[in-house]
Amino acid sequence: MNAAVTAEPLRYIAWYESPVGPLIARATDSALCGLSFCDADRLEERLQELRAQHAPTLRGGDSALLSDLRVQLAEYFAGQRREFKLPLSAAGTPFQERVWAALCEIPHGETWSYLQLAVHIGDALATRAVGYANGANPIAIVIPCHRVINADGGDGGYGGGLWRKRILLDLERGQGSLAL
């Protein structure tokens, strides 16, 4: 993960229609700091909340970074992109940031269990903490938390809804494209 935690204020909020529903993106001048799912019936309400919360620092219009995100998401959903190339700013605890960096090491089309992820970061006893950090990931899809499953092969949880997780995993396993 090419993440750097910055104290930059949020400058841009945008939403994109995707094959798995609306996505709300948040960015500073230099990095993507959020990408989250939103149900269509709550989209306008959620956008208003974010705009009100960050009104003093927001700039109007789109940014080059969010334009790049839009292109890369379209390529991803078309099955043409395996890795995102965007500057990220995912602020969390040091442990969460270690987990999020490790998530970016899970190869496209593969899944790891929570235990495999805990072992990968050097703490096999931290499976539950890894699960919590995974669930707190602020940049869905780009930081691929959907690639983590239960040790028994079950889907596990997913903040965006298990139906989205299954679609993303099927896409990455080469079972079709979801072109916009």
Short mmCIF file of N, CA and C in Angstrom, two decimals:
data_model
loop_
_atom_site.label_atom_id
_atom_site.label_comp_id
_atom_site.label_asym_id
_atom_site.label_seq_id
_atom_site.Cartn_x
_atom_site.Cartn_y
_atom_site.Cartn_z
N MET A 1 0.86 -1.17 0.00
CA MET A 1 0.00 0.00 0.00
C MET A 1 0.90 1.22 0.00
N ASN A 2 0.63 2.12 -0.90
CA ASN A 2 1.39 3.36 -0.96
C ASN A 2 0.68 4.42 -0.14
N ALA A 3 0.52 4.12 1.15
CA ALA A 3 -0.23 5.02 2.02
C ALA A 3 0.71 5.88 2.85
N ALA A 4 0.30 7.08 3.04
CA ALA A 4 1.00 7.98 3.94
C ALA A 4 -0.08 8.72 4.72
N VAL A 5 0.02 8.67 6.02
CA VAL A 5 -0.98 9.36 6.83
C VAL A 5 -0.61 10.84 6.85
N THR A 6 -1.56 11.65 6.49
CA THR A 6 -1.31 13.08 6.44
C THR A 6 -2.34 13.80 7.29
N ALA A 7 -2.03 15.02 7.62
CA ALA A 7 -2.97 15.84 8.37
C ALA A 7 -3.72 16.77 7.43
N GLU A 8 -3.68 16.47 6.16
CA GLU A 8 -4.36 17.30 5.17
C GLU A 8 -5.87 17.26 5.39
N PRO A 9 -6.53 18.38 5.18
CA PRO A 9 -7.99 18.39 5.30
C PRO A 9 -8.65 17.72 4.09
N LEU A 10 -9.83 17.21 4.32
CA LEU A 10 -10.63 16.65 3.24
C LEU A 10 -11.01 17.78 2.29
N ARG A 11 -10.77 17.59 1.00
CA ARG A 11 -11.05 18.64 0.01
C ARG A 11 -12.14 18.27 -0.99
N TYR A 12 -12.28 16.97 -1.26
CA TYR A 12 -13.19 16.55 -2.33
C TYR A 12 -14.05 15.38 -1.87
N ILE A 13 -15.29 15.43 -2.25
CA ILE A 13 -16.23 14.33 -2.04
C ILE A 13 -16.92 14.10 -3.38
N ALA A 14 -16.96 12.85 -3.81
CA ALA A 14 -17.62 12.52 -5.07
C ALA A 14 -18.31 11.18 -4.90
N TRP A 15 -19.25 10.92 -5.76
CA TRP A 15 -19.86 9.61 -5.75
C TRP A 15 -19.86 9.06 -7.16
N TYR A 16 -19.78 7.73 -7.23
CA TYR A 16 -19.72 7.03 -8.51
C TYR A 16 -20.75 5.92 -8.49
N GLU A 17 -21.43 5.76 -9.58
CA GLU A 17 -22.30 4.59 -9.73
C GLU A 17 -21.39 3.43 -10.08
N SER A 18 -21.65 2.29 -9.49
CA SER A 18 -20.85 1.10 -9.78
C SER A 18 -21.77 -0.11 -9.88
N PRO A 19 -21.26 -1.21 -10.39
CA PRO A 19 -22.07 -2.42 -10.46
C PRO A 19 -22.46 -2.99 -9.09
N VAL A 20 -21.84 -2.49 -8.02
CA VAL A 20 -22.20 -2.93 -6.68
C VAL A 20 -22.85 -1.79 -5.88
N GLY A 21 -23.42 -0.84 -6.61
CA GLY A 21 -24.11 0.28 -5.97
C GLY A 21 -23.23 1.51 -5.88
N PRO A 22 -23.81 2.61 -5.38
CA PRO A 22 -23.06 3.86 -5.29
C PRO A 22 -21.84 3.73 -4.38
N LEU A 23 -20.76 4.39 -4.79
CA LEU A 23 -19.54 4.47 -4.00
C LEU A 23 -19.28 5.94 -3.69
N ILE A 24 -18.96 6.25 -2.45
CA ILE A 24 -18.63 7.62 -2.07
C ILE A 24 -17.12 7.69 -1.83
N ALA A 25 -16.48 8.59 -2.58
CA ALA A 25 -15.03 8.78 -2.47
C ALA A 25 -14.75 10.08 -1.73
N ARG A 26 -13.68 10.04 -0.93
CA ARG A 26 -13.23 11.23 -0.21
C ARG A 26 -11.74 11.37 -0.45
N ALA A 27 -11.28 12.60 -0.70
CA ALA A 27 -9.86 12.81 -0.98
C ALA A 27 -9.37 14.14 -0.43
N THR A 28 -8.09 14.15 -0.13
CA THR A 28 -7.40 15.39 0.20
C THR A 28 -6.85 15.93 -1.13
N ASP A 29 -6.02 16.95 -1.08
CA ASP A 29 -5.40 17.43 -2.30
C ASP A 29 -4.46 16.39 -2.91
N SER A 30 -3.90 15.51 -2.07
CA SER A 30 -2.86 14.62 -2.57
C SER A 30 -3.14 13.13 -2.42
N ALA A 31 -4.24 12.72 -1.78
CA ALA A 31 -4.44 11.29 -1.56
C ALA A 31 -5.92 10.94 -1.40
N LEU A 32 -6.24 9.72 -1.79
CA LEU A 32 -7.56 9.15 -1.55
C LEU A 32 -7.60 8.75 -0.08
N CYS A 33 -8.60 9.20 0.66
CA CYS A 33 -8.67 8.86 2.08
C CYS A 33 -9.94 8.08 2.43
N GLY A 34 -10.82 7.87 1.47
CA GLY A 34 -12.01 7.09 1.75
C GLY A 34 -12.71 6.64 0.49
N LEU A 35 -13.22 5.43 0.52
CA LEU A 35 -14.09 4.91 -0.54
C LEU A 35 -15.03 3.94 0.15
N SER A 36 -16.31 4.27 0.14
CA SER A 36 -17.27 3.46 0.88
C SER A 36 -18.52 3.21 0.05
N PHE A 37 -19.17 2.12 0.39
CA PHE A 37 -20.43 1.76 -0.25
C PHE A 37 -21.55 2.56 0.40
N CYS A 38 -22.57 2.83 -0.37
CA CYS A 38 -23.75 3.50 0.17
C CYS A 38 -24.95 2.95 -0.58
N ASP A 39 -25.98 2.64 0.13
CA ASP A 39 -27.21 2.21 -0.54
C ASP A 39 -27.83 3.41 -1.23
N ALA A 40 -28.41 3.19 -2.38
CA ALA A 40 -28.94 4.28 -3.20
C ALA A 40 -29.95 5.14 -2.45
N ASP A 41 -30.75 4.53 -1.59
CA ASP A 41 -31.77 5.30 -0.87
C ASP A 41 -31.20 6.20 0.22
N ARG A 42 -29.92 6.04 0.56
CA ARG A 42 -29.27 6.88 1.57
C ARG A 42 -28.19 7.78 0.98
N LEU A 43 -27.98 7.71 -0.33
CA LEU A 43 -26.88 8.42 -0.96
C LEU A 43 -26.92 9.91 -0.71
N GLU A 44 -28.02 10.56 -1.03
CA GLU A 44 -28.09 12.02 -0.89
C GLU A 44 -27.94 12.43 0.57
N GLU A 45 -28.56 11.70 1.47
CA GLU A 45 -28.44 12.00 2.90
C GLU A 45 -26.98 11.89 3.35
N ARG A 46 -26.30 10.83 2.93
CA ARG A 46 -24.90 10.62 3.33
C ARG A 46 -24.00 11.71 2.74
N LEU A 47 -24.22 12.09 1.50
CA LEU A 47 -23.43 13.15 0.88
C LEU A 47 -23.63 14.48 1.62
N GLN A 48 -24.87 14.78 1.99
CA GLN A 48 -25.15 16.00 2.74
C GLN A 48 -24.44 15.99 4.10
N GLU A 49 -24.45 14.84 4.77
CA GLU A 49 -23.76 14.72 6.06
C GLU A 49 -22.27 15.01 5.91
N LEU A 50 -21.65 14.41 4.91
CA LEU A 50 -20.22 14.61 4.69
C LEU A 50 -19.90 16.06 4.32
N ARG A 51 -20.73 16.64 3.46
CA ARG A 51 -20.50 18.04 3.07
C ARG A 51 -20.63 18.96 4.27
N ALA A 52 -21.62 18.73 5.12
CA ALA A 52 -21.80 19.57 6.31
C ALA A 52 -20.64 19.39 7.28
N GLN A 53 -20.20 18.17 7.46
CA GLN A 53 -19.12 17.88 8.39
C GLN A 53 -17.80 18.51 7.94
N HIS A 54 -17.56 18.57 6.64
CA HIS A 54 -16.27 19.04 6.12
C HIS A 54 -16.38 20.36 5.35
N ALA A 55 -17.49 21.05 5.48
CA ALA A 55 -17.75 22.27 4.70
C ALA A 55 -16.61 23.28 4.71
N PRO A 56 -15.96 23.54 5.84
CA PRO A 56 -14.92 24.58 5.84
C PRO A 56 -13.74 24.29 4.92
N THR A 57 -13.47 23.01 4.64
CA THR A 57 -12.28 22.69 3.85
C THR A 57 -12.58 22.21 2.43
N LEU A 58 -13.84 21.97 2.11
CA LEU A 58 -14.18 21.41 0.80
C LEU A 58 -13.98 22.42 -0.32
N ARG A 59 -13.56 21.90 -1.45
CA ARG A 59 -13.47 22.69 -2.67
C ARG A 59 -14.51 22.14 -3.64
N GLY A 60 -15.01 22.98 -4.48
CA GLY A 60 -15.98 22.52 -5.46
C GLY A 60 -15.31 21.76 -6.59
N GLY A 61 -16.10 21.04 -7.33
CA GLY A 61 -15.59 20.35 -8.51
C GLY A 61 -14.90 19.05 -8.20
N ASP A 62 -14.28 18.52 -9.22
CA ASP A 62 -13.61 17.24 -9.16
C ASP A 62 -12.11 17.48 -9.06
N SER A 63 -11.36 16.47 -8.70
CA SER A 63 -9.91 16.57 -8.66
C SER A 63 -9.33 15.56 -9.65
N ALA A 64 -8.08 15.77 -10.03
CA ALA A 64 -7.40 14.83 -10.93
C ALA A 64 -7.34 13.45 -10.29
N LEU A 65 -7.11 13.42 -8.99
CA LEU A 65 -7.03 12.14 -8.29
C LEU A 65 -8.36 11.39 -8.36
N LEU A 66 -9.46 12.08 -8.13
CA LEU A 66 -10.76 11.42 -8.19
C LEU A 66 -11.13 11.04 -9.62
N SER A 67 -10.65 11.78 -10.60
CA SER A 67 -10.84 11.39 -12.00
C SER A 67 -10.07 10.10 -12.28
N ASP A 68 -8.83 10.01 -11.76
CA ASP A 68 -8.05 8.77 -11.90
C ASP A 68 -8.76 7.61 -11.23
N LEU A 69 -9.32 7.85 -10.05
CA LEU A 69 -10.06 6.80 -9.35
C LEU A 69 -11.22 6.31 -10.21
N ARG A 70 -11.97 7.23 -10.80
CA ARG A 70 -13.12 6.86 -11.62
C ARG A 70 -12.67 5.95 -12.77
N VAL A 71 -11.58 6.30 -13.44
CA VAL A 71 -11.06 5.50 -14.56
C VAL A 71 -10.61 4.13 -14.06
N GLN A 72 -9.87 4.11 -12.96
CA GLN A 72 -9.36 2.84 -12.45
C GLN A 72 -10.48 1.93 -11.95
N LEU A 73 -11.51 2.50 -11.34
CA LEU A 73 -12.66 1.68 -10.94
C LEU A 73 -13.36 1.08 -12.15
N ALA A 74 -13.54 1.87 -13.20
CA ALA A 74 -14.18 1.35 -14.42
C ALA A 74 -13.34 0.21 -14.99
N GLU A 75 -12.03 0.36 -15.01
CA GLU A 75 -11.15 -0.71 -15.50
C GLU A 75 -11.24 -1.94 -14.61
N TYR A 76 -11.28 -1.73 -13.31
CA TYR A 76 -11.39 -2.84 -12.36
C TYR A 76 -12.69 -3.62 -12.60
N PHE A 77 -13.80 -2.91 -12.68
CA PHE A 77 -15.08 -3.59 -12.87
C PHE A 77 -15.20 -4.24 -14.24
N ALA A 78 -14.44 -3.76 -15.21
CA ALA A 78 -14.42 -4.38 -16.54
C ALA A 78 -13.47 -5.58 -16.58
N GLY A 79 -12.81 -5.88 -15.48
CA GLY A 79 -11.88 -7.00 -15.43
C GLY A 79 -10.53 -6.67 -16.04
N GLN A 80 -10.22 -5.39 -16.24
CA GLN A 80 -8.99 -4.99 -16.90
C GLN A 80 -7.93 -4.45 -15.93
N ARG A 81 -8.25 -4.29 -14.67
CA ARG A 81 -7.29 -3.76 -13.70
C ARG A 81 -7.23 -4.71 -12.50
N ARG A 82 -6.00 -5.05 -12.13
CA ARG A 82 -5.78 -5.95 -11.00
C ARG A 82 -5.25 -5.22 -9.77
N GLU A 83 -4.70 -4.03 -9.97
CA GLU A 83 -4.10 -3.27 -8.88
C GLU A 83 -4.36 -1.79 -9.10
N PHE A 84 -4.69 -1.10 -8.03
CA PHE A 84 -4.94 0.34 -8.11
C PHE A 84 -3.62 1.08 -7.90
N LYS A 85 -3.44 2.14 -8.66
CA LYS A 85 -2.24 2.98 -8.56
C LYS A 85 -2.68 4.38 -8.17
N LEU A 86 -2.91 4.56 -6.90
CA LEU A 86 -3.38 5.84 -6.36
C LEU A 86 -2.66 6.13 -5.06
N PRO A 87 -2.37 7.39 -4.77
CA PRO A 87 -1.84 7.72 -3.46
C PRO A 87 -2.96 7.60 -2.42
N LEU A 88 -2.65 6.93 -1.31
CA LEU A 88 -3.65 6.67 -0.28
C LEU A 88 -3.25 7.32 1.03
N SER A 89 -4.25 7.71 1.78
CA SER A 89 -4.05 8.21 3.14
C SER A 89 -5.11 7.58 4.02
N ALA A 90 -4.79 6.41 4.54
CA ALA A 90 -5.71 5.67 5.39
C ALA A 90 -5.27 5.83 6.84
N ALA A 91 -5.90 6.73 7.55
CA ALA A 91 -5.50 7.02 8.93
C ALA A 91 -6.14 6.05 9.91
N GLY A 92 -5.32 5.41 10.69
CA GLY A 92 -5.80 4.50 11.72
C GLY A 92 -4.72 4.32 12.76
N THR A 93 -4.91 3.35 13.63
CA THR A 93 -3.88 3.04 14.61
C THR A 93 -2.71 2.38 13.87
N PRO A 94 -1.54 2.34 14.50
CA PRO A 94 -0.42 1.64 13.85
C PRO A 94 -0.77 0.19 13.49
N PHE A 95 -1.50 -0.50 14.36
CA PHE A 95 -1.90 -1.88 14.07
C PHE A 95 -2.82 -1.93 12.85
N GLN A 96 -3.83 -1.07 12.82
CA GLN A 96 -4.73 -1.05 11.67
C GLN A 96 -3.96 -0.78 10.38
N GLU A 97 -3.05 0.16 10.42
CA GLU A 97 -2.29 0.50 9.22
C GLU A 97 -1.43 -0.67 8.76
N ARG A 98 -0.88 -1.45 9.70
CA ARG A 98 -0.14 -2.67 9.33
C ARG A 98 -1.05 -3.67 8.63
N VAL A 99 -2.25 -3.83 9.18
CA VAL A 99 -3.21 -4.77 8.57
C VAL A 99 -3.60 -4.28 7.17
N TRP A 100 -3.89 -2.99 7.03
CA TRP A 100 -4.30 -2.46 5.73
C TRP A 100 -3.19 -2.60 4.70
N ALA A 101 -1.94 -2.39 5.11
CA ALA A 101 -0.81 -2.58 4.19
C ALA A 101 -0.73 -4.05 3.78
N ALA A 102 -0.94 -4.96 4.73
CA ALA A 102 -0.90 -6.39 4.42
C ALA A 102 -2.04 -6.79 3.48
N LEU A 103 -3.20 -6.17 3.62
CA LEU A 103 -4.31 -6.47 2.72
C LEU A 103 -3.91 -6.23 1.27
N CYS A 104 -3.13 -5.21 1.05
CA CYS A 104 -2.70 -4.86 -0.31
C CYS A 104 -1.71 -5.88 -0.87
N GLU A 105 -1.22 -6.78 -0.03
CA GLU A 105 -0.30 -7.82 -0.48
C GLU A 105 -1.03 -9.10 -0.87
N ILE A 106 -2.33 -9.18 -0.61
CA ILE A 106 -3.09 -10.36 -1.03
C ILE A 106 -3.27 -10.27 -2.54
N PRO A 107 -2.76 -11.26 -3.27
CA PRO A 107 -2.85 -11.18 -4.74
C PRO A 107 -4.29 -11.14 -5.25
N HIS A 108 -4.46 -10.39 -6.31
CA HIS A 108 -5.75 -10.31 -7.01
C HIS A 108 -6.21 -11.73 -7.34
N GLY A 109 -7.46 -12.03 -7.07
CA GLY A 109 -8.02 -13.34 -7.38
C GLY A 109 -7.80 -14.38 -6.29
N GLU A 110 -7.11 -14.01 -5.22
CA GLU A 110 -6.86 -14.94 -4.12
C GLU A 110 -7.54 -14.43 -2.85
N THR A 111 -7.69 -15.32 -1.89
CA THR A 111 -8.21 -14.94 -0.58
C THR A 111 -7.27 -15.48 0.49
N TRP A 112 -7.23 -14.80 1.60
CA TRP A 112 -6.52 -15.27 2.79
C TRP A 112 -7.53 -15.34 3.92
N SER A 113 -7.26 -16.22 4.86
CA SER A 113 -8.08 -16.25 6.07
C SER A 113 -7.60 -15.16 7.03
N TYR A 114 -8.43 -14.87 8.01
CA TYR A 114 -8.03 -13.92 9.04
C TYR A 114 -6.76 -14.41 9.73
N LEU A 115 -6.65 -15.73 9.94
CA LEU A 115 -5.45 -16.30 10.56
C LEU A 115 -4.23 -16.10 9.66
N GLN A 116 -4.37 -16.35 8.36
CA GLN A 116 -3.24 -16.13 7.45
C GLN A 116 -2.78 -14.68 7.49
N LEU A 117 -3.72 -13.77 7.55
CA LEU A 117 -3.38 -12.36 7.60
C LEU A 117 -2.66 -12.03 8.91
N ALA A 118 -3.14 -12.59 10.03
CA ALA A 118 -2.49 -12.36 11.33
C ALA A 118 -1.07 -12.91 11.31
N VAL A 119 -0.89 -14.10 10.77
CA VAL A 119 0.45 -14.68 10.66
C VAL A 119 1.34 -13.80 9.77
N HIS A 120 0.78 -13.33 8.69
CA HIS A 120 1.54 -12.49 7.76
C HIS A 120 2.07 -11.22 8.42
N ILE A 121 1.30 -10.65 9.34
CA ILE A 121 1.78 -9.43 10.01
C ILE A 121 2.61 -9.77 11.25
N GLY A 122 2.80 -11.06 11.51
CA GLY A 122 3.69 -11.47 12.59
C GLY A 122 3.05 -11.69 13.93
N ASP A 123 1.73 -11.87 13.97
CA ASP A 123 1.05 -12.08 15.25
C ASP A 123 -0.11 -13.05 15.08
N ALA A 124 0.21 -14.33 15.12
CA ALA A 124 -0.79 -15.37 14.89
C ALA A 124 -1.92 -15.35 15.91
N LEU A 125 -1.71 -14.72 17.06
CA LEU A 125 -2.75 -14.66 18.08
C LEU A 125 -3.69 -13.47 17.90
N ALA A 126 -3.45 -12.67 16.89
CA ALA A 126 -4.23 -11.45 16.69
C ALA A 126 -5.36 -11.60 15.67
N THR A 127 -5.86 -12.79 15.50
CA THR A 127 -6.89 -13.02 14.49
C THR A 127 -8.10 -12.12 14.67
N ARG A 128 -8.59 -12.01 15.89
CA ARG A 128 -9.77 -11.19 16.14
C ARG A 128 -9.45 -9.71 15.89
N ALA A 129 -8.29 -9.25 16.34
CA ALA A 129 -7.89 -7.85 16.12
C ALA A 129 -7.72 -7.57 14.63
N VAL A 130 -7.21 -8.54 13.90
CA VAL A 130 -7.09 -8.41 12.44
C VAL A 130 -8.48 -8.25 11.83
N GLY A 131 -9.43 -9.02 12.32
CA GLY A 131 -10.80 -8.90 11.82
C GLY A 131 -11.39 -7.52 12.06
N TYR A 132 -11.15 -6.97 13.25
CA TYR A 132 -11.65 -5.62 13.55
C TYR A 132 -10.97 -4.57 12.66
N ALA A 133 -9.65 -4.70 12.48
CA ALA A 133 -8.93 -3.75 11.62
C ALA A 133 -9.41 -3.87 10.18
N ASN A 134 -9.65 -5.08 9.74
CA ASN A 134 -10.15 -5.30 8.39
C ASN A 134 -11.50 -4.59 8.22
N GLY A 135 -12.35 -4.72 9.21
CA GLY A 135 -13.67 -4.09 9.16
C GLY A 135 -13.62 -2.57 9.24
N ALA A 136 -12.53 -2.02 9.75
CA ALA A 136 -12.39 -0.57 9.86
C ALA A 136 -11.71 0.05 8.65
N ASN A 137 -11.40 -0.74 7.65
CA ASN A 137 -10.74 -0.24 6.44
C ASN A 137 -11.56 0.90 5.83
N PRO A 138 -10.96 2.09 5.69
CA PRO A 138 -11.72 3.23 5.16
C PRO A 138 -11.76 3.32 3.63
N ILE A 139 -10.99 2.46 2.95
CA ILE A 139 -10.89 2.59 1.49
C ILE A 139 -11.24 1.24 0.85
N ALA A 140 -12.54 0.97 0.76
CA ALA A 140 -13.03 -0.29 0.20
C ALA A 140 -12.50 -0.49 -1.22
N ILE A 141 -12.43 -1.72 -1.63
CA ILE A 141 -12.01 -2.17 -2.95
C ILE A 141 -10.53 -1.88 -3.20
N VAL A 142 -10.11 -0.64 -3.07
CA VAL A 142 -8.72 -0.27 -3.34
C VAL A 142 -7.79 -0.94 -2.33
N ILE A 143 -8.15 -0.88 -1.05
CA ILE A 143 -7.50 -1.70 -0.03
C ILE A 143 -8.42 -2.91 0.10
N PRO A 144 -8.02 -4.05 -0.47
CA PRO A 144 -8.96 -5.16 -0.72
C PRO A 144 -9.33 -6.01 0.49
N CYS A 145 -10.04 -5.43 1.42
CA CYS A 145 -10.49 -6.17 2.60
C CYS A 145 -11.48 -7.28 2.24
N HIS A 146 -12.07 -7.20 1.06
CA HIS A 146 -13.01 -8.24 0.63
C HIS A 146 -12.30 -9.57 0.36
N ARG A 147 -10.98 -9.58 0.30
CA ARG A 147 -10.23 -10.80 0.02
C ARG A 147 -9.96 -11.64 1.27
N VAL A 148 -10.51 -11.24 2.41
CA VAL A 148 -10.29 -11.99 3.65
C VAL A 148 -11.55 -12.79 3.97
N ILE A 149 -11.32 -14.08 4.24
CA ILE A 149 -12.43 -15.01 4.50
C ILE A 149 -12.16 -15.78 5.78
N ASN A 150 -13.13 -16.57 6.20
CA ASN A 150 -12.96 -17.42 7.37
C ASN A 150 -11.99 -18.56 7.06
N ALA A 151 -11.39 -19.10 8.11
CA ALA A 151 -10.44 -20.21 7.96
C ALA A 151 -11.09 -21.44 7.32
N ASP A 152 -12.39 -21.62 7.52
CA ASP A 152 -13.09 -22.77 6.95
C ASP A 152 -13.53 -22.53 5.50
N GLY A 153 -13.16 -21.40 4.95
CA GLY A 153 -13.52 -21.09 3.56
C GLY A 153 -14.81 -20.31 3.43
N GLY A 154 -15.51 -20.09 4.55
CA GLY A 154 -16.75 -19.30 4.51
C GLY A 154 -16.44 -17.83 4.25
N ASP A 155 -17.44 -17.12 3.81
CA ASP A 155 -17.27 -15.72 3.42
C ASP A 155 -16.79 -14.81 4.55
N GLY A 156 -17.14 -15.11 5.78
CA GLY A 156 -16.83 -14.17 6.86
C GLY A 156 -17.78 -12.99 6.75
N GLY A 157 -17.39 -11.88 7.30
CA GLY A 157 -18.22 -10.69 7.25
C GLY A 157 -17.76 -9.74 6.17
N TYR A 158 -18.56 -8.69 5.97
CA TYR A 158 -18.17 -7.63 5.04
C TYR A 158 -19.07 -6.44 5.29
N GLY A 159 -18.46 -5.32 5.65
CA GLY A 159 -19.22 -4.12 5.97
C GLY A 159 -20.09 -3.63 4.83
N GLY A 160 -19.68 -3.90 3.61
CA GLY A 160 -20.46 -3.49 2.44
C GLY A 160 -21.57 -4.45 2.09
N GLY A 161 -21.69 -5.53 2.83
CA GLY A 161 -22.69 -6.55 2.55
C GLY A 161 -22.05 -7.75 1.86
N LEU A 162 -22.42 -8.94 2.30
CA LEU A 162 -21.82 -10.15 1.72
C LEU A 162 -22.10 -10.29 0.23
N TRP A 163 -23.22 -9.78 -0.24
CA TRP A 163 -23.51 -9.89 -1.67
C TRP A 163 -22.46 -9.12 -2.47
N ARG A 164 -22.01 -7.98 -1.95
CA ARG A 164 -20.97 -7.22 -2.65
C ARG A 164 -19.64 -7.98 -2.61
N LYS A 165 -19.32 -8.54 -1.46
CA LYS A 165 -18.08 -9.30 -1.32
C LYS A 165 -18.04 -10.44 -2.33
N ARG A 166 -19.12 -11.17 -2.46
CA ARG A 166 -19.18 -12.29 -3.41
C ARG A 166 -18.99 -11.82 -4.85
N ILE A 167 -19.62 -10.70 -5.19
CA ILE A 167 -19.48 -10.15 -6.55
C ILE A 167 -18.03 -9.76 -6.81
N LEU A 168 -17.40 -9.07 -5.86
CA LEU A 168 -16.01 -8.65 -6.03
C LEU A 168 -15.08 -9.85 -6.15
N LEU A 169 -15.27 -10.86 -5.32
CA LEU A 169 -14.43 -12.05 -5.40
C LEU A 169 -14.64 -12.80 -6.71
N ASP A 170 -15.88 -12.94 -7.15
CA ASP A 170 -16.15 -13.59 -8.44
C ASP A 170 -15.50 -12.83 -9.58
N LEU A 171 -15.59 -11.52 -9.55
CA LEU A 171 -14.95 -10.69 -10.58
C LEU A 171 -13.45 -10.95 -10.60
N GLU A 172 -12.82 -10.95 -9.44
CA GLU A 172 -11.38 -11.14 -9.37
C GLU A 172 -10.95 -12.55 -9.72
N ARG A 173 -11.84 -13.49 -9.60
CA ARG A 173 -11.51 -14.87 -9.99
C ARG A 173 -11.75 -15.12 -11.48
N GLY A 174 -12.07 -14.05 -12.18
CA GLY A 174 -12.24 -14.14 -13.62
C GLY A 174 -13.58 -14.65 -14.07
N GLN A 175 -14.57 -14.54 -13.21
CA GLN A 175 -15.91 -15.03 -13.54
C GLN A 175 -16.77 -13.89 -14.06
N GLY A 176 -16.27 -13.24 -15.10
CA GLY A 176 -17.04 -12.18 -15.75
C GLY A 176 -16.51 -10.80 -15.45
N SER A 177 -17.14 -9.83 -16.07
CA SER A 177 -16.81 -8.44 -15.80
C SER A 177 -18.09 -7.72 -15.41
N LEU A 178 -17.91 -6.58 -14.83
CA LEU A 178 -19.05 -5.80 -14.37
C LEU A 178 -18.95 -4.40 -14.96
N ALA A 179 -18.73 -4.32 -16.26
CA ALA A 179 -18.51 -3.03 -16.90
C ALA A 179 -19.65 -2.07 -16.59
N LEU A 180 -19.26 -0.82 -16.38
CA LEU A 180 -20.25 0.21 -16.08
C LEU A 180 -21.06 0.57 -17.31
#
